[in-house]
């Protein structure tokens, strides 16, 4: 909690001291374009620049397909690190009155005072896995989201997004909400913007990458089961040094959708902070861009529920529970470090994260138990065979439906998610009040091909080889490794 | 010198005697030891003893289990019987009508958290709460009588349950019907075991009628697979039920031979109805409370009795054709009805009833058993303050059992005689 207090004080200090800094940042932004960056925020920044540059040479730019932003390229409702859309007066200063346009998205605008962009994201899967998996639906309407985002006057941005088909919406006493990002971002102070509502807790590079921008069909195991994901809260965020240093810091009601389910209550009050930077920007010119990130989050854990309230581990596609939650109480501490490298058509990412949960009075005799611990890492790499510059989302040089080939990319990811306890003298056991938790892990290799057909459509093909290290909790008899295969069709409007 | 020699001879004699005694003791004890090794749980199911079972569980979990007794949530606990302890086992609330928040019936999963863990060689145990039986005794007596009549049934014994060293009531330890049971009783365990699962939500009975050719109409409801869960071969059940209902009369017996030993089935029915089972194969709510097991590499099924807490029902005059010749049409067991149209099977049924009558009366076995078990559990039952019955109700239920045991045989003989044409 000390760290939480320090964070709040720091955030308050940033807010109080921000006007001059804000002016400086605005000046920087206007005078110097932001450094190229592979994710959404960078894309949005570039979009601003492109739009500014485009105005005097509008016709010429329009011919160049690759410069047309993809529909999911703007600040997404799913990306916590997404930058705000360009100020209305910068985008179309000459436009007045009420109008409907369709550039990136269908958009309704009233002069420069109001803007509402309509968005939709559809991801439909065909998949297969090991023989004997009875639960897996071979076809899955995986995600079908609709939403709006936009701006009110110059400095109030908003987004609302709702999932139409997600599972677990009505099961149990603590279901997931169909509402995804529902928030308002106040951008009066550029390096101390304030976001209020429901959005992603700033933790984990992979979790914060937009759902339609991922290099693989599924996020990494750590991002899905250890990182918190969305919750309701207040966050201060901004950037310094021409986006060379960015930060996000907030307080949240709980500890995110990933930590809870219909049977798991999840953590309570959470304080989280994340910082990213490009410290080698000068040194690595010509070698692409390397961005480093780190984050931590601290949550409170209660044992009010009669069911265990710890984290769970499930396999990637089949979601077989290979690690059941244990009873926890006290504090949950998360931390992570990540690196993101992009150079021309290639990219690489790596991330390591850890979580420890207190287990105060959780023994069979109400005794304190050693902390429960979960850790995860992954390394991944991608290569655009068709030569485009790696961005998220990828922009195909030639639209397939207009005579081009789209963009073809290959990728691989290797990862591990594992659970145990910190110490303990008893014999290791799987029971949720065991003093020494019997370690278990899932190790996975994902091989993938992504075909970006055009700005709307992407096809992803992944083969995933998994092996659960605890034989008894492996879904395949004998503890053998198993393959899962999936083809995902993505359509983004 | 002579004294020394005498002493040596004496010692040698003693040594020989000691060796002889050891050999004698060894030969006497060897079979018992072999049996104990064969069946380490035998002592736990010894119904000649009132056992003590001790559970250590987080007090919060115990309260939670009672509060959420309708859930099947498992809680970790330690189990102790005599000096044998199993750590990190799982318990959960169990039962249908017997589920209770004050005195929960318990399923004890010994190997839930560790597949290799065993307790006296067992993977599971049931601690039955007897909340539907004021006497606490119907279940145990019934299963014992089934075994007496050579029908495979779970072993049972009474136990005082202590939870965190606090007396939690009188329970019955029940052997679970699982692969261990199959191995012990049928010398194989890789066949297909199904529990008949009465649909409590709809309470619509399933009376062995043919539901169509779709195997999914039979598994998991009303037949819930207990082995081969991912590949339960419901198609064989579908063909079995089709044969019961649809096979032509001319070939019915021959076709049924593939699926059921009908004579054994009539003996099962005879024993159950001698015991006046109100919630069994021909129960008041449609068929209920049984497992069926299909033997390895065959389509032959056999029935195994389960949950006999509604036996000794009403009075010694409980009719042997209840819900067969009377009762709602849709509750009547199609398999029983069709089998009884054959004279030899009907005779098998009636003869079994007479055999039961003789066996129950032989040296006053049934009444004696009631009295003996009553003496064993009386103190534990009276001090069980959590039971849903008063002590007076307990005593009255025991008296009813004694009356039943004393008079049932004569009543059954009379009813059988009425059924048979007089010479």
XYZ file of C-alpha atoms in Angstrom, chain A residues 63-372:
310
model
C -3.799 7.589 -54.737
C -1.306 5.947 -52.431
C -3.221 3.003 -50.997
C -0.748 2.177 -48.295
C -1.206 5.550 -46.724
C -4.913 5.057 -46.229
C -5.408 4.220 -42.589
C -7.017 0.907 -41.820
C -10.375 1.008 -40.078
C -8.890 -0.329 -36.866
C -5.917 1.911 -37.055
C -7.308 4.811 -35.089
C -7.332 4.978 -31.343
C -9.093 1.807 -30.484
C -11.556 1.299 -27.717
C -9.546 -1.717 -26.641
C -6.155 -0.094 -26.377
C -5.309 1.528 -23.138
C -2.169 2.919 -24.674
C -3.988 4.336 -27.645
C -3.430 8.018 -28.161
C -6.411 10.298 -28.529
C -7.606 11.085 -32.014
C -6.202 14.234 -33.516
C -7.946 17.350 -32.262
C -10.964 18.191 -34.315
C -9.599 21.528 -35.400
C -6.517 19.815 -36.780
C -8.416 17.190 -38.718
C -10.855 19.230 -40.681
C -10.639 22.873 -39.732
C -12.488 23.925 -42.826
C -15.531 21.720 -42.156
C -18.573 23.191 -40.555
C -22.099 22.047 -39.900
C -23.597 18.595 -39.441
C -22.360 15.908 -41.793
C -21.729 12.187 -42.167
C -18.377 11.089 -43.549
C -16.596 7.767 -44.086
C -12.835 7.952 -44.041
C -11.563 5.482 -41.498
C -14.987 4.685 -40.089
C -18.507 5.862 -40.689
C -18.528 9.117 -38.801
C -21.075 11.660 -37.667
C -19.795 15.176 -37.034
C -21.112 18.516 -35.982
C -18.574 21.082 -37.029
C -15.521 20.676 -34.881
C -17.572 20.412 -31.688
C -18.704 16.823 -31.901
C -17.512 13.695 -33.598
C -18.781 10.130 -33.362
C -17.070 7.280 -35.246
C -18.885 3.988 -35.589
C -16.797 0.837 -35.300
C -17.306 -2.897 -35.569
C -14.931 -5.809 -35.081
C -15.769 -9.361 -36.055
C -13.559 -12.389 -35.497
C -14.871 -15.791 -36.511
C -12.918 -18.998 -35.978
C -12.744 -22.494 -37.373
C -10.638 -24.692 -35.152
C -9.648 -28.154 -34.169
C -7.612 -29.795 -31.437
C -6.734 -33.181 -29.932
C -9.061 -36.134 -30.258
C -11.350 -36.528 -27.287
C -11.880 -32.869 -26.459
C -15.652 -32.866 -26.091
C -16.241 -29.243 -25.203
C -14.610 -27.428 -28.091
C -16.981 -25.950 -30.626
C -15.402 -26.410 -34.027
C -16.685 -23.056 -35.174
C -16.794 -20.069 -32.914
C -18.215 -16.598 -33.315
C -15.334 -15.479 -31.209
C -15.697 -11.731 -31.012
C -18.379 -9.522 -32.419
C -18.039 -6.027 -31.071
C -19.643 -2.798 -31.973
C -18.932 0.593 -30.590
C -18.534 4.287 -31.021
C -15.761 6.651 -30.180
C -15.180 10.289 -30.741
C -14.748 13.694 -29.287
C -16.759 16.435 -27.680
C -15.232 19.850 -28.186
C -11.473 19.850 -28.186
C -10.525 18.006 -25.079
C -13.137 15.458 -24.184
C -12.785 12.103 -25.867
C -15.008 9.127 -25.305
C -15.499 5.531 -26.355
C -18.152 2.902 -25.826
C -17.750 -0.672 -26.978
C -19.921 -3.708 -26.400
C -19.330 -7.385 -27.033
C -22.250 -9.189 -28.630
C -21.282 -12.849 -28.403
C -18.842 -13.359 -25.545
C -19.317 -16.347 -23.285
C -19.626 -16.222 -19.509
C -21.902 -13.240 -19.679
C -24.663 -14.706 -17.586
C -23.125 -17.581 -15.685
C -22.557 -17.528 -11.958
C -22.621 -14.706 -9.511
C -19.830 -12.593 -10.903
C -20.139 -12.701 -14.673
C -18.054 -10.758 -17.084
C -19.679 -7.667 -18.424
C -20.448 -7.391 -22.138
C -19.326 -3.768 -21.954
C -15.710 -3.425 -22.947
C -14.259 0.078 -23.105
C -16.631 2.660 -21.773
C -14.720 5.763 -20.804
C -14.024 9.449 -21.149
C -10.531 10.844 -21.633
C -9.932 14.447 -20.649
C -7.011 15.736 -22.697
C -6.724 19.278 -21.411
C -3.193 18.597 -20.224
C -1.243 16.664 -22.801
C 1.179 14.975 -20.434
C -1.352 14.434 -17.705
C -4.506 13.318 -19.407
C -7.176 11.840 -17.225
C -9.161 8.801 -18.246
C -12.261 7.787 -16.329
C -14.479 4.771 -16.841
C -13.846 1.232 -17.907
C -10.653 0.425 -19.778
C -7.583 -1.745 -19.563
C -5.449 -1.575 -16.472
C -1.991 -0.533 -17.735
C -0.150 -3.834 -17.455
C 1.452 -6.151 -20.020
C 2.485 -5.206 -23.536
C 0.623 -8.123 -25.052
C -2.586 -7.490 -23.132
C -2.556 -3.824 -24.082
C -2.102 -4.532 -27.775
C -5.419 -4.081 -29.548
C -7.462 -7.189 -30.104
C -7.455 -6.812 -33.882
C -3.749 -5.980 -34.013
C -2.304 -9.105 -32.456
C 0.351 -11.022 -34.330
C -1.307 -14.298 -33.257
C -4.869 -15.457 -32.907
C -4.607 -15.745 -29.143
C -2.759 -13.507 -26.769
C 0.031 -15.035 -24.721
C -0.888 -17.141 -21.695
C 0.524 -14.567 -19.316
C -1.470 -11.771 -20.920
C -4.653 -13.819 -20.671
C -4.312 -15.247 -17.170
C -1.920 -13.056 -15.194
C -2.430 -9.570 -16.612
C -5.556 -7.889 -15.265
C -7.227 -6.527 -18.451
C -10.190 -4.138 -18.059
C -11.703 -2.582 -15.001
C -13.413 0.570 -13.836
C -11.097 3.267 -12.616
C -9.314 6.575 -13.038
C -5.980 6.878 -14.768
C -3.507 9.645 -15.450
C -1.362 9.189 -18.516
C 0.880 11.172 -20.775
C 4.190 11.317 -22.513
C 7.458 13.201 -22.332
C 10.556 13.542 -24.477
C 8.703 13.375 -27.798
C 7.024 10.142 -26.793
C 10.379 8.756 -25.678
C 8.892 8.272 -22.248
C 5.255 7.463 -21.596
C 3.456 6.620 -18.412
C 0.077 5.427 -17.207
C -0.923 5.338 -13.576
C -4.327 4.632 -12.121
C -6.543 3.266 -9.431
C -9.242 0.717 -10.188
C -12.213 -0.814 -8.463
C -11.089 -4.434 -8.944
C -8.191 -6.147 -10.621
C -9.547 -6.764 -14.060
C -11.655 -9.188 -16.059
C -8.888 -11.753 -16.399
C -8.693 -12.329 -12.671
C -12.343 -13.210 -12.281
C -14.868 -15.552 -13.769
C -18.288 -16.865 -12.954
C -16.654 -18.772 -10.080
C -13.797 -16.488 -9.093
C -14.424 -13.168 -7.380
C -11.089 -11.611 -8.295
C -9.149 -8.936 -6.473
C -10.392 -5.619 -5.178
C -8.926 -2.097 -5.136
C -5.999 -2.007 -7.522
C -3.248 0.489 -8.060
C -1.274 0.090 -11.256
C 1.386 1.943 -13.168
C 3.238 1.369 -16.383
C 6.069 3.183 -18.054
C 7.559 2.711 -21.508
C 10.541 4.322 -23.087
C 12.864 4.252 -26.037
C 16.194 4.837 -24.314
C 18.217 3.541 -27.240
C 16.532 5.674 -29.862
C 19.645 7.603 -30.713
C 22.028 4.670 -30.531
C 19.970 2.256 -32.602
C 19.162 4.413 -35.577
C 19.028 2.148 -38.579
C 18.451 -0.898 -36.393
C 14.821 -0.183 -35.902
C 13.171 0.905 -32.722
C 13.450 -0.722 -29.349
C 10.888 0.163 -26.716
C 11.220 -1.037 -23.170
C 8.315 -1.244 -20.781
C 7.664 -2.156 -17.191
C 4.607 -2.198 -14.991
C 3.358 -3.200 -11.603
C -0.049 -3.561 -10.008
C -1.094 -4.115 -6.438
C -4.537 -5.401 -5.530
C -6.361 -6.369 -2.394
C -7.586 -9.935 -2.059
C -10.465 -10.998 0.118
C -11.644 -14.480 1.005
C -15.300 -13.446 1.183
C -16.206 -15.911 -1.526
C -16.588 -19.500 -0.463
C -14.695 -20.481 -3.563
C -10.950 -20.059 -4.064
C -10.077 -16.577 -5.244
C -6.675 -17.202 -6.765
C -5.601 -17.039 -10.383
C -6.202 -19.943 -12.723
C -4.266 -21.488 -15.557
C -5.924 -22.729 -18.708
C -4.670 -24.043 -21.992
C -4.778 -21.702 -24.953
C -7.573 -22.797 -27.222
C -9.346 -25.562 -25.336
C -9.250 -23.610 -22.070
C -8.669 -26.797 -20.134
C -8.013 -25.846 -16.511
C -4.538 -27.141 -15.759
C -4.220 -25.107 -12.588
C -7.218 -24.575 -10.320
C -7.371 -21.433 -8.188
C -6.162 -21.690 -4.604
C -7.507 -19.857 -1.560
C -5.875 -16.460 -1.160
C -6.206 -13.440 1.080
C -4.163 -10.292 1.584
C -2.390 -8.583 -1.275
C -1.765 -9.493 -4.889
C 1.406 -8.118 -6.441
C 1.983 -8.123 -10.181
C 4.995 -6.919 -12.086
C 6.223 -7.224 -15.647
C 8.951 -6.100 -17.995
C 8.793 -6.147 -21.765
C 10.703 -5.244 -24.852
C 9.275 -4.451 -28.267
C 11.553 -4.240 -31.316
C 10.525 -3.256 -34.807
C 12.802 -2.940 -37.836
C 11.470 -2.758 -41.360
C 9.342 -5.839 -42.037
C 10.519 -7.610 -38.867
C 9.476 -7.394 -35.271
C 10.216 -9.150 -32.019
C 8.668 -9.006 -28.601
C 9.448 -10.506 -25.231
C 7.769 -10.176 -21.897
C 8.201 -11.591 -18.425
C 5.636 -11.214 -15.684
C 5.093 -12.479 -12.189
C 2.309 -12.477 -9.620
C 2.401 -13.350 -5.936
C -0.712 -13.708 -3.790
C -0.803 -13.635 -0.019
C -2.532 -16.576 1.642
C -3.214 -15.242 5.098
C -5.144 -17.708 7.285
C -5.840 -19.968 4.329
C -4.504 -23.244 5.724
C -6.863 -26.056 6.733
C -6.221 -25.001 10.325
C -6.628 -21.280 9.484
C -2.850 -20.893 9.461
C -0.944 -18.584 7.099
C 0.434 -20.259 4.008
C 3.399 -19.322 1.807
C 2.540 -17.020 -1.098
C 1.001 -18.507 -4.209
